[in-house]
Coordinates of C-alpha atoms in Angstrom, one line a residue:
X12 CA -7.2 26.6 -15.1
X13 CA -8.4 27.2 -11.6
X14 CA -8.0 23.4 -9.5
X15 CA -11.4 23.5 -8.3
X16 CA -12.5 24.3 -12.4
X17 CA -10.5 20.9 -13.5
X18 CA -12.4 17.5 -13.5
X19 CA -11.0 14.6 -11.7
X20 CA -9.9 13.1 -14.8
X21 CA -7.9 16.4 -15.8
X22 CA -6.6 16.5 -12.7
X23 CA -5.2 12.9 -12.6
X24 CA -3.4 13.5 -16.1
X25 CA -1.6 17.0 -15.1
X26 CA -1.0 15.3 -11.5
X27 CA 1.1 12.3 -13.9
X28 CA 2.6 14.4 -16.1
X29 CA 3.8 17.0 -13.2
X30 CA 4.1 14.7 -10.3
X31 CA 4.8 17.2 -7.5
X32 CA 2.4 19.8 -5.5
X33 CA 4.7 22.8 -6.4
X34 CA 4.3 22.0 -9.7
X35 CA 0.7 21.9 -10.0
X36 CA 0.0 24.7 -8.0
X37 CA 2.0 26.8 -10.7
X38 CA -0.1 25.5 -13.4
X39 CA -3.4 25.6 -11.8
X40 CA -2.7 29.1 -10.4
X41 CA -3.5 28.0 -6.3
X42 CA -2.0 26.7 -3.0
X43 CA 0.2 24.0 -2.6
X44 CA -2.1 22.9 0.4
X45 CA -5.3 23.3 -2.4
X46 CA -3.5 20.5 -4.7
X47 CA -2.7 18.4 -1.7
X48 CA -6.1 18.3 -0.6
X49 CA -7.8 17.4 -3.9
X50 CA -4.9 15.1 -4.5
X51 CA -5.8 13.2 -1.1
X52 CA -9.7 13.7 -1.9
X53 CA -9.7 12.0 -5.4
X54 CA -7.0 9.6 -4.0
X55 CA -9.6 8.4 -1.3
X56 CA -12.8 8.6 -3.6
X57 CA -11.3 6.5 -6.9
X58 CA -9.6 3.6 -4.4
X59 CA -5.7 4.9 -6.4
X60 CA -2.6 6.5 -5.3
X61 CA -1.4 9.7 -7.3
X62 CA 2.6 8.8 -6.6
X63 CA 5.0 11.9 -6.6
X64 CA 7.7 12.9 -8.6
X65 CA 10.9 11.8 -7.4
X66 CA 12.5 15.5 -8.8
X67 CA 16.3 14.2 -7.6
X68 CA 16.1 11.3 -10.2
X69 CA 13.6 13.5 -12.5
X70 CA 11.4 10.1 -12.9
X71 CA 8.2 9.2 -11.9
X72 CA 7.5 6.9 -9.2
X73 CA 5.7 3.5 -10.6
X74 CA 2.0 3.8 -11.0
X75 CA 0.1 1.4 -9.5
X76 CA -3.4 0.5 -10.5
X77 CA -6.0 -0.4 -7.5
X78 CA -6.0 -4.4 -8.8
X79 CA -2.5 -4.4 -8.0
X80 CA -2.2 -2.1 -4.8
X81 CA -3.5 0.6 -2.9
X82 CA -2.1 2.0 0.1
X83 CA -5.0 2.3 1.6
X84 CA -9.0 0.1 0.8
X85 CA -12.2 1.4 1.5
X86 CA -14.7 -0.9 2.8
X87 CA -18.7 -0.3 3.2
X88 CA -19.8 -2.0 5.4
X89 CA -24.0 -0.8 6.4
X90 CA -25.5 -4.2 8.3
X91 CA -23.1 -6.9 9.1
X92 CA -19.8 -8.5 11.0
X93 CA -15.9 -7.7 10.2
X94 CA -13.4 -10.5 11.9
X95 CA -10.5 -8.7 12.4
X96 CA -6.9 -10.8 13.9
X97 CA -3.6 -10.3 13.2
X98 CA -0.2 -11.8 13.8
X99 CA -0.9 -15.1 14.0
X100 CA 2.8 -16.1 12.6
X101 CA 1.8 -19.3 10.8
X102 CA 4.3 -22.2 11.9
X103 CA 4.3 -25.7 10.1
X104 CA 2.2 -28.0 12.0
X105 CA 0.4 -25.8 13.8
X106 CA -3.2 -25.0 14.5
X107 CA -3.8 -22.6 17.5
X108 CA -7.2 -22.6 19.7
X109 CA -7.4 -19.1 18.2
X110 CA -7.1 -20.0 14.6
X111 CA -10.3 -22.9 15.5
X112 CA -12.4 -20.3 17.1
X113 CA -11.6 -18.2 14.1
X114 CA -12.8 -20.8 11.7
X115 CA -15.7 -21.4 14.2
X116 CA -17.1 -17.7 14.2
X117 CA -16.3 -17.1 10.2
X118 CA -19.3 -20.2 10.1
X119 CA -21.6 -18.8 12.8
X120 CA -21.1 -14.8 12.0
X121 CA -20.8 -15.1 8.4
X122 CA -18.9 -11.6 8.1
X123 CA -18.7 -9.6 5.7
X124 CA -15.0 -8.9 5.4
X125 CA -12.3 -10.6 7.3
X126 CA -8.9 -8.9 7.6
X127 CA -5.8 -10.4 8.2
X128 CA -3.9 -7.7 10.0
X129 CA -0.4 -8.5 9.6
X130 CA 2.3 -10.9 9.8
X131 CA 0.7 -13.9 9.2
X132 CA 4.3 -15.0 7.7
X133 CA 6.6 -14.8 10.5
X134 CA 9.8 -14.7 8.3
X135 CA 12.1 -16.5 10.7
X136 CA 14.8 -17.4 9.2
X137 CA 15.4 -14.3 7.3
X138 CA 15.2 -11.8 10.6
X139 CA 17.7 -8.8 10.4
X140 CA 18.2 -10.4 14.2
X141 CA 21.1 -12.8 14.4
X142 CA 20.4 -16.6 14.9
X143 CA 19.6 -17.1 18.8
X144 CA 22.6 -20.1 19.7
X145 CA 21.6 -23.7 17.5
X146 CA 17.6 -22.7 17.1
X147 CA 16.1 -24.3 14.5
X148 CA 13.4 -22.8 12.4
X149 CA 11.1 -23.3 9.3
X150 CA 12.7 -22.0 5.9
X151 CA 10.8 -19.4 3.9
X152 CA 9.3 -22.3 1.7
X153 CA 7.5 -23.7 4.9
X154 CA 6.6 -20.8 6.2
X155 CA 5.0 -20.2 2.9
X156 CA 3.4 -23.6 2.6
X157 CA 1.7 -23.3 6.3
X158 CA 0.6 -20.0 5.7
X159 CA -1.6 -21.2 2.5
X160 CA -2.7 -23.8 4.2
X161 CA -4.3 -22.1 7.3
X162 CA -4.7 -19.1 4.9
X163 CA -7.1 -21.4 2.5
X164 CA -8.5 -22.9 5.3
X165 CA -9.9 -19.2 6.1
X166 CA -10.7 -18.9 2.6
X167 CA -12.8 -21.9 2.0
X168 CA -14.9 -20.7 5.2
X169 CA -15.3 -17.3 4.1
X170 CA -18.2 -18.4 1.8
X171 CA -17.8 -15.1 -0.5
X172 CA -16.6 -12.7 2.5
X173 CA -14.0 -9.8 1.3
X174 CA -10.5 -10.8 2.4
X175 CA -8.2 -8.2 3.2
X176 CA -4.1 -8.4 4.4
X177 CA -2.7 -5.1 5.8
X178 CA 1.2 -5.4 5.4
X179 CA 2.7 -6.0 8.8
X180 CA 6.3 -5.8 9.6
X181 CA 7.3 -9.7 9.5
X182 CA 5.1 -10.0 6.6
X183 CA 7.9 -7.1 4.9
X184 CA 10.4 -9.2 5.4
X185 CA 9.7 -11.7 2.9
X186 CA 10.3 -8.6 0.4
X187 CA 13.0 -6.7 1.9
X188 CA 15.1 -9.9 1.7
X189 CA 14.7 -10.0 -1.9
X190 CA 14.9 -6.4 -2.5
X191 CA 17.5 -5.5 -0.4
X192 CA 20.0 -9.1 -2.1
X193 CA 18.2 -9.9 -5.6
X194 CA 16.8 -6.1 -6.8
X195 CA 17.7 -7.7 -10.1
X196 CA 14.8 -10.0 -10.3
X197 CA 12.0 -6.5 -9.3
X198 CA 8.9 -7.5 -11.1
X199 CA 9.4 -11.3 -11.5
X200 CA 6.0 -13.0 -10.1
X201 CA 6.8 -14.7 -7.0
X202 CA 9.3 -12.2 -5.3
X203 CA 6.1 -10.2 -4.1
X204 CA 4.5 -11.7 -1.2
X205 CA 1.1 -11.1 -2.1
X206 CA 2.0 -13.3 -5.7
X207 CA 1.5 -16.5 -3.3
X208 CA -1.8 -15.2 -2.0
X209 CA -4.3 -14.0 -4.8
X210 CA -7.0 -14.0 -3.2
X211 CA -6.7 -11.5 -0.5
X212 CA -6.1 -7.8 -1.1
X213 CA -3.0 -6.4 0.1
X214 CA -2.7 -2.5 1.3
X215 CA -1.4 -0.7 4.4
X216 CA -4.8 0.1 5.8
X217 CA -8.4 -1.2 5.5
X218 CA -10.8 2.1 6.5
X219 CA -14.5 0.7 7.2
X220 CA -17.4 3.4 6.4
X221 CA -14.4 5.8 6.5
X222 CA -14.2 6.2 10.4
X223 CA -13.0 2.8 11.9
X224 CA -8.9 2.5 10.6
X225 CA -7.6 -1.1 10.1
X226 CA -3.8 -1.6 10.0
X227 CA -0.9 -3.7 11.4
X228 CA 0.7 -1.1 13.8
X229 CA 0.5 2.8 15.0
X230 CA 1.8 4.0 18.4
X231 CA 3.9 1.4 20.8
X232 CA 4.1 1.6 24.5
X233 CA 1.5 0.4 27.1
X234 CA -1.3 2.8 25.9
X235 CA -0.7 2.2 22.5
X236 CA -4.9 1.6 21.7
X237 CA -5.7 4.7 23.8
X238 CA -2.9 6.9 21.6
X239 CA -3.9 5.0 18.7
X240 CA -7.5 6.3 18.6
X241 CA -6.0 10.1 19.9
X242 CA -4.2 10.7 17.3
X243 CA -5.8 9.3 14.8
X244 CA -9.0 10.7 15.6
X245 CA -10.5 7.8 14.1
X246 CA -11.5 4.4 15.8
X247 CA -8.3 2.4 15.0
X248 CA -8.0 -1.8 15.1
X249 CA -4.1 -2.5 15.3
X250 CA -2.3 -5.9 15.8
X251 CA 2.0 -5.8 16.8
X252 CA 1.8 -6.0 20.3
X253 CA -0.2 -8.8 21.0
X254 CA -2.4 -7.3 23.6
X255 CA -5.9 -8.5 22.7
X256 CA -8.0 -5.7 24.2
X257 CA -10.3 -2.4 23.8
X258 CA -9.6 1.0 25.1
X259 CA -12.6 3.5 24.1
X260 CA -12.0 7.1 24.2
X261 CA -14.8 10.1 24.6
X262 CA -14.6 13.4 23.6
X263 CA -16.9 16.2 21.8
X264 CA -16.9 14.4 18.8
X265 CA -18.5 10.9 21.0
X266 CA -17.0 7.8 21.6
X267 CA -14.7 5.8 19.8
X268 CA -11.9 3.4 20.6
X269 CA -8.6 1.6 20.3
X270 CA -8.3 -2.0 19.8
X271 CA -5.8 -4.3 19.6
X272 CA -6.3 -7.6 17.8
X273 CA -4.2 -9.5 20.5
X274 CA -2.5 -12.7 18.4
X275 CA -3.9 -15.5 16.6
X276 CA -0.8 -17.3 17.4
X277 CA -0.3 -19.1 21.2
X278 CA 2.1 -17.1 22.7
X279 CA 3.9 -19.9 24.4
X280 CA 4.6 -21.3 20.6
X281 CA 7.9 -22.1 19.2
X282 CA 7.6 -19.3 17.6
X283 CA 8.5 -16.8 20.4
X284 CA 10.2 -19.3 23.2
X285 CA 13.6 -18.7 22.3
X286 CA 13.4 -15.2 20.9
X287 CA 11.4 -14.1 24.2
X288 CA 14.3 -16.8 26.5
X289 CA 10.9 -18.7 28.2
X290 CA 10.2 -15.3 29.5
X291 CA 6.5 -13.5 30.6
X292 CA 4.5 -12.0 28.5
X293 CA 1.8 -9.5 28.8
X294 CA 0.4 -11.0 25.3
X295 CA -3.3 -12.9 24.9
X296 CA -4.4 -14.6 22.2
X297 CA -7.7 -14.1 20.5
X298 CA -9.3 -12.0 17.8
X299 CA -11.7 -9.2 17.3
X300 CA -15.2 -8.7 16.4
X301 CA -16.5 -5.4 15.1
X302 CA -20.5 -4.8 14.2
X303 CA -21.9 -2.4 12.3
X304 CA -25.9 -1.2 12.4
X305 CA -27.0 1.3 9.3
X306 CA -23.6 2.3 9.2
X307 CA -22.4 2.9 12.7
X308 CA -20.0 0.5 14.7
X309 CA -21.3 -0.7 17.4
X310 CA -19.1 -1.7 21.0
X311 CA -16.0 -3.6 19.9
X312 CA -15.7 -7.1 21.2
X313 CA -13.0 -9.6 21.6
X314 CA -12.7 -13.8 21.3
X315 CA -10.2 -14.6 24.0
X316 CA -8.6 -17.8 24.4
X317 CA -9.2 -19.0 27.9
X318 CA -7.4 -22.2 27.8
X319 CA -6.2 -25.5 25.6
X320 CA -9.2 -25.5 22.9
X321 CA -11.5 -23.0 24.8
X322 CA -12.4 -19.4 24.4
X323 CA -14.6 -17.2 25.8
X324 CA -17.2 -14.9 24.1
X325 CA -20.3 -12.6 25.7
X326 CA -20.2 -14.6 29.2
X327 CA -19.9 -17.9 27.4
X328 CA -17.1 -20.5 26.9
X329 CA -16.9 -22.1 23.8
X330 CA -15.0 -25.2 22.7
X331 CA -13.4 -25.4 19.5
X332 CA -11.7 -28.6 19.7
X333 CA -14.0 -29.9 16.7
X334 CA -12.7 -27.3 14.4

């Protein structure tokens, strides 16, 4: 049984039952890089990861079905707007200028999707990093109780839009914790972050009309966007750093770019002051804006917060104070 004679359901029931690429290429009788790519290709059309065989342990890893993960979500997305921010590290009390724009533009734009980048829980007080002298910070349970509340603040604007929450690496830490002190309890509802928020869809990466890549973090450094979209060869949206800004790239294939979501959070906030010792940063906050026409992404665009309540958009300053 040649692979490219199997159908995608015959392929998916030897891929479970063999679980490795060496495997199937015995029993189809091809290449190891022929299973790879129809594994990847039927991964990517049916929205569901094909999990390999962990041969040490001779188990399979655990299958997950789309509704309760995928690594990676495909979004269509022809005519419309995506709001895309990230790391806005939700503290109790707390309601940024950025967060009020947010909730501003989800009213005006009506987008189709919104996606949450990453680390929207900050996970404080369960850092791998050692308390910084007396500080005082939110337990997990407040954390968790500010990030519904701005979260469903989102959610009651979105008026039907597709919500989306790539993993991020503070976001992780709510599950390491757990994993890493309580493995016991794997598989009790409540120890999985996403448990808290049903109604957005977690996964690693959101990938819009299959060229524009969503997801919390790729390259570091200075020219992060710029490497981002390089390597990638894909126009990439990434949050992490902070930066809040849009580095396009041209080559034979046209243009694309890097972008970086910047941070929904101020970056003077309690959040950061001690971890960061009052120090500079090279961080803005804000939030991106990406526009698609029959298909194609047009010029990404920012919301940056110019000052207390403020931001400015296409030329214009706007005041969000009413939000």
């Amino acid at each position: 049984m040649a692979v490219a004679q199997t159908t995608h359901a015959e392929f998916i029931e030897l891929w479970r039952k063999h679980g490795s690429n060496m495997k199937m290429a015995e029993v189809l009788g091809v290449t190891e890089r022929n299973v790879a790519e129809r594994r990847r290709r039927i991964e990517k059309l049916h929205n569901i990861v094909l999990p390999a065989k962990n041969e040490a342990k001779g188990h399979h890893y655990k299958h997950l079905s789309p509704t309760e993960y995928a690594a990676r979500r495909q979004l269509d997305v022809q005519n419309g707007v995506v709001l895309i921010f990230s790391d806005a590290h939700f503290w109790p009390g707390i309601r940024s200028t950025a967060f009020k724009a947010l909730l501003m533009f989800i009213r005006e734009l009506k987008p189709k999707a919104i996606i949450n980048n990453g680390d929207a829980f900050d996970g404080a007080s369960i850092s791998r990093f050692p308390r910084i002298g007396w500080d005082s910070k939110p337990s997990v349970i407040e954390e968790l109780k500010a990030c519904k509340e701005r979260l469903g603040e989102i959610e009651d604007a979105a008026n039907g839009a597709k919500l989306y929450w790539p993993l991020g690496n503070h976001d992780a830490r709510f599950e390491n914790r757990l994993a890493q002190n309580a493995g016991e309890y794997e598989g009790v509802k409540g120890f999985h972050l996403k448990d808290h928020f049903p109604s957005w869809i977690p996964c690693w990466s959101v990938w819009i009309n299959g060229e524009v890549v969503v997801k919390h973090r790729l390259k570091g450094g200075i020219h992060a966007t710029r490497n981002n979209t390089l390597n990638a060869g894909k126009t990439t949206f990434t949050g992490h750093l902070h930066q809040l800004k849009v580095t396009p790239l041209d080559d034979y294939n046209g243009t694309r770019w890097g972008v970086d979501t910047g941070t929904l959070a101020d970056p003077s906030g309690p959040q950061f002051t001690d971890y960061l010792e009052d120090g500079h940063t090279d961080w803005r906050s804000g939030f991106a804006v990406a526009t698609f026409l029959n298909g194609e992404m047009l010029w990404p665009e920012v919301v940056r917060v110019k000052e207390f309540h403020k931001v400015d958009f296409r030329g214009c300053v706007i005041d969000v104070s009413g939000e």
